[in-house]
Amino acid sequence: MAAMVVALGLGSAADAFAWQTKWTTSGKTQTSKAGHVSKGKHFLHIGITGNGKTTFSARLYKKVKGKDPLIQTLKGKDNGGSWMANYKKLSAGNYYFTFSYPKKGKKAFGGVQ
């Protein structure tokens, strides 16, 4: 993804983004840069422009030695709104997500909140 991860101080305020990024879709699966998340309850948050007819999927992973474990998944449609997974307890560390969407040129954002 051709965007820079924006790191925001989260502290104990679970309603602020731990980190967020934005990009233009390529029509293929895209992978975000990793962002740091503090220990606590968080969720994957994705938004994309569109007409509501095309589905996307996103998967959140934690960076670890060896194979990165899948933490959370999210599926939705490109309706111009944002989609949020359920809260989940996360340990402190660096997380990234993959984003699969078949169309090129749509504006999207996502991160861990």
PDB file of C-alpha atoms in Angstrom:
ATOM      1  CA  MET A   1       0.000   0.000   0.000  1.00  0.00           C
ATOM      2  CA  ALA A   2       1.404   3.301  -1.005  1.00  0.00           C
ATOM      3  CA  ALA A   3       0.556   5.109   2.189  1.00  0.00           C
ATOM      4  CA  MET A   4       2.341   5.897   5.388  1.00  0.00           C
ATOM      5  CA  VAL A   5       1.090   4.474   8.643  1.00  0.00           C
ATOM      6  CA  VAL A   6       0.058   7.207  11.039  1.00  0.00           C
ATOM      7  CA  ALA A   7       0.844   6.320  14.641  1.00  0.00           C
ATOM      8  CA  LEU A   8      -1.367   7.966  17.237  1.00  0.00           C
ATOM      9  CA  GLY A   9      -0.944   7.736  20.980  1.00  0.00           C
ATOM     10  CA  LEU A  10      -3.633   5.412  22.260  1.00  0.00           C
ATOM     11  CA  GLY A  11      -2.989   5.159  25.987  1.00  0.00           C
ATOM     12  CA  SER A  12      -6.131   3.851  27.653  1.00  0.00           C
ATOM     13  CA  ALA A  13      -8.557   5.590  25.311  1.00  0.00           C
ATOM     14  CA  ALA A  14      -9.902   2.665  23.287  1.00  0.00           C
ATOM     15  CA  ASP A  15     -11.971   4.981  21.072  1.00  0.00           C
ATOM     16  CA  ALA A  16      -8.920   6.466  19.283  1.00  0.00           C
ATOM     17  CA  PHE A  17      -7.075   4.844  16.414  1.00  0.00           C
ATOM     18  CA  ALA A  18      -4.007   2.887  17.481  1.00  0.00           C
ATOM     19  CA  TRP A  19      -2.896   3.367  13.876  1.00  0.00           C
ATOM     20  CA  GLN A  20      -4.510   4.025  10.515  1.00  0.00           C
ATOM     21  CA  THR A  21      -3.473   4.150   6.863  1.00  0.00           C
ATOM     22  CA  LYS A  22      -5.123   5.070   3.564  1.00  0.00           C
ATOM     23  CA  TRP A  23      -4.565   3.857   0.016  1.00  0.00           C
ATOM     24  CA  THR A  24      -5.994   3.474  -3.484  1.00  0.00           C
ATOM     25  CA  THR A  25      -7.062  -0.046  -4.358  1.00  0.00           C
ATOM     26  CA  SER A  26      -5.050  -2.018  -6.933  1.00  0.00           C
ATOM     27  CA  GLY A  27      -7.530  -4.785  -7.741  1.00  0.00           C
ATOM     28  CA  LYS A  28      -5.287  -7.303  -5.963  1.00  0.00           C
ATOM     29  CA  THR A  29      -4.645  -8.240  -2.343  1.00  0.00           C
ATOM     30  CA  GLN A  30      -2.738  -5.433  -0.626  1.00  0.00           C
ATOM     31  CA  THR A  31      -0.786  -5.534   2.631  1.00  0.00           C
ATOM     32  CA  SER A  32      -0.471  -2.595   5.025  1.00  0.00           C
ATOM     33  CA  LYS A  33       2.644  -1.575   6.859  1.00  0.00           C
ATOM     34  CA  ALA A  34       2.741  -2.756  10.453  1.00  0.00           C
ATOM     35  CA  GLY A  35       1.600  -0.395  13.187  1.00  0.00           C
ATOM     36  CA  HIS A  36       2.056  -0.624  16.940  1.00  0.00           C
ATOM     37  CA  VAL A  37      -0.924  -1.463  19.138  1.00  0.00           C
ATOM     38  CA  SER A  38      -0.992  -1.181  22.942  1.00  0.00           C
ATOM     39  CA  LYS A  39      -2.384  -3.992  25.075  1.00  0.00           C
ATOM     40  CA  GLY A  40      -6.161  -3.775  25.418  1.00  0.00           C
ATOM     41  CA  LYS A  41      -9.420  -4.116  23.506  1.00  0.00           C
ATOM     42  CA  HIS A  42      -9.203  -3.078  19.858  1.00  0.00           C
ATOM     43  CA  PHE A  43     -10.784  -3.900  16.494  1.00  0.00           C
ATOM     44  CA  LEU A  44     -10.049  -3.841  12.778  1.00  0.00           C
ATOM     45  CA  HIS A  45     -11.712  -0.887  11.024  1.00  0.00           C
ATOM     46  CA  ILE A  46     -12.000  -0.543   7.208  1.00  0.00           C
ATOM     47  CA  GLY A  47     -13.712   2.002   4.963  1.00  0.00           C
ATOM     48  CA  ILE A  48     -14.007   2.141   1.161  1.00  0.00           C
ATOM     49  CA  THR A  49     -15.826   4.189  -1.470  1.00  0.00           C
ATOM     50  CA  GLY A  50     -18.129   2.485  -3.944  1.00  0.00           C
ATOM     51  CA  ASN A  51     -21.701   1.648  -4.857  1.00  0.00           C
ATOM     52  CA  GLY A  52     -22.301  -1.187  -2.379  1.00  0.00           C
ATOM     53  CA  LYS A  53     -22.153  -3.965  -4.980  1.00  0.00           C
ATOM     54  CA  THR A  54     -18.591  -5.246  -4.531  1.00  0.00           C
ATOM     55  CA  THR A  55     -17.361  -7.124  -1.473  1.00  0.00           C
ATOM     56  CA  PHE A  56     -13.989  -6.827   0.238  1.00  0.00           C
ATOM     57  CA  SER A  57     -12.250  -8.860   2.904  1.00  0.00           C
ATOM     58  CA  ALA A  58      -9.606  -7.810   5.387  1.00  0.00           C
ATOM     59  CA  ARG A  59      -7.482  -9.917   7.736  1.00  0.00           C
ATOM     60  CA  LEU A  60      -5.541  -8.642  10.736  1.00  0.00           C
ATOM     61  CA  TYR A  61      -2.242 -10.335  11.664  1.00  0.00           C
ATOM     62  CA  LYS A  62       0.252  -9.893  14.483  1.00  0.00           C
ATOM     63  CA  LYS A  63       3.937  -9.768  13.533  1.00  0.00           C
ATOM     64  CA  VAL A  64       5.821 -12.485  15.406  1.00  0.00           C
ATOM     65  CA  LYS A  65       8.823 -14.718  14.789  1.00  0.00           C
ATOM     66  CA  GLY A  66       7.803 -17.490  12.422  1.00  0.00           C
ATOM     67  CA  LYS A  67       4.338 -17.514  10.861  1.00  0.00           C
ATOM     68  CA  ASP A  68       2.214 -14.471  11.749  1.00  0.00           C
ATOM     69  CA  PRO A  69      -1.057 -15.549  13.406  1.00  0.00           C
ATOM     70  CA  LEU A  70      -4.411 -14.444  11.992  1.00  0.00           C
ATOM     71  CA  ILE A  71      -6.111 -12.322  14.675  1.00  0.00           C
ATOM     72  CA  GLN A  72      -9.319 -11.020  13.119  1.00  0.00           C
ATOM     73  CA  THR A  73     -11.248 -11.047   9.830  1.00  0.00           C
ATOM     74  CA  LEU A  74     -13.715  -8.560   8.402  1.00  0.00           C
ATOM     75  CA  LYS A  75     -15.912  -8.736   5.291  1.00  0.00           C
ATOM     76  CA  GLY A  76     -18.083  -5.993   3.897  1.00  0.00           C
ATOM     77  CA  LYS A  77     -19.203  -4.086   0.804  1.00  0.00           C
ATOM     78  CA  ASP A  78     -17.897  -0.913  -0.830  1.00  0.00           C
ATOM     79  CA  ASN A  79     -20.823   1.247   0.274  1.00  0.00           C
ATOM     80  CA  GLY A  80     -18.854   4.393   1.093  1.00  0.00           C
ATOM     81  CA  GLY A  81     -19.088   3.726   4.836  1.00  0.00           C
ATOM     82  CA  SER A  82     -16.815   2.053   7.298  1.00  0.00           C
ATOM     83  CA  TRP A  83     -16.901  -1.480   8.663  1.00  0.00           C
ATOM     84  CA  MET A  84     -15.758  -2.527  12.115  1.00  0.00           C
ATOM     85  CA  ALA A  85     -15.000  -5.962  13.521  1.00  0.00           C
ATOM     86  CA  ASN A  86     -15.930  -6.806  17.115  1.00  0.00           C
ATOM     87  CA  TYR A  87     -13.686  -5.694  19.968  1.00  0.00           C
ATOM     88  CA  LYS A  88     -10.954  -8.186  20.752  1.00  0.00           C
ATOM     89  CA  LYS A  89      -8.291  -8.280  23.476  1.00  0.00           C
ATOM     90  CA  LEU A  90      -4.923  -7.743  21.813  1.00  0.00           C
ATOM     91  CA  SER A  91      -1.486  -8.007  23.342  1.00  0.00           C
ATOM     92  CA  ALA A  92       0.946  -5.167  22.718  1.00  0.00           C
ATOM     93  CA  GLY A  93       2.865  -5.493  19.471  1.00  0.00           C
ATOM     94  CA  ASN A  94       2.963  -4.702  15.784  1.00  0.00           C
ATOM     95  CA  TYR A  95      -0.040  -5.582  13.651  1.00  0.00           C
ATOM     96  CA  TYR A  96      -0.773  -5.361   9.927  1.00  0.00           C
ATOM     97  CA  PHE A  97      -3.696  -6.286   7.705  1.00  0.00           C
ATOM     98  CA  THR A  98      -4.289  -7.611   4.228  1.00  0.00           C
ATOM     99  CA  PHE A  99      -7.062  -6.163   2.096  1.00  0.00           C
ATOM    100  CA  SER A 100      -8.637  -8.043  -0.817  1.00  0.00           C
ATOM    101  CA  TYR A 101     -10.832  -6.130  -3.257  1.00  0.00           C
ATOM    102  CA  PRO A 102     -11.234  -6.833  -6.999  1.00  0.00           C
ATOM    103  CA  LYS A 103     -11.530  -3.255  -8.330  1.00  0.00           C
ATOM    104  CA  LYS A 104      -8.790  -0.691  -9.063  1.00  0.00           C
ATOM    105  CA  GLY A 105      -8.753   2.973  -8.160  1.00  0.00           C
ATOM    106  CA  LYS A 106     -11.109   3.152  -5.161  1.00  0.00           C
ATOM    107  CA  LYS A 107     -10.157   5.191  -2.085  1.00  0.00           C
ATOM    108  CA  ALA A 108      -9.912   3.141   1.109  1.00  0.00           C
ATOM    109  CA  PHE A 109      -8.677   3.469   4.684  1.00  0.00           C
ATOM    110  CA  GLY A 110      -8.143   1.074   7.521  1.00  0.00           C
ATOM    111  CA  GLY A 111      -6.372   0.372  10.743  1.00  0.00           C
ATOM    112  CA  VAL A 112      -6.719  -0.793  14.285  1.00  0.00           C
ATOM    113  CA  GLN A 113      -8.915   1.199  16.623  1.00  0.00           C
TER     114      GLN A 113
END
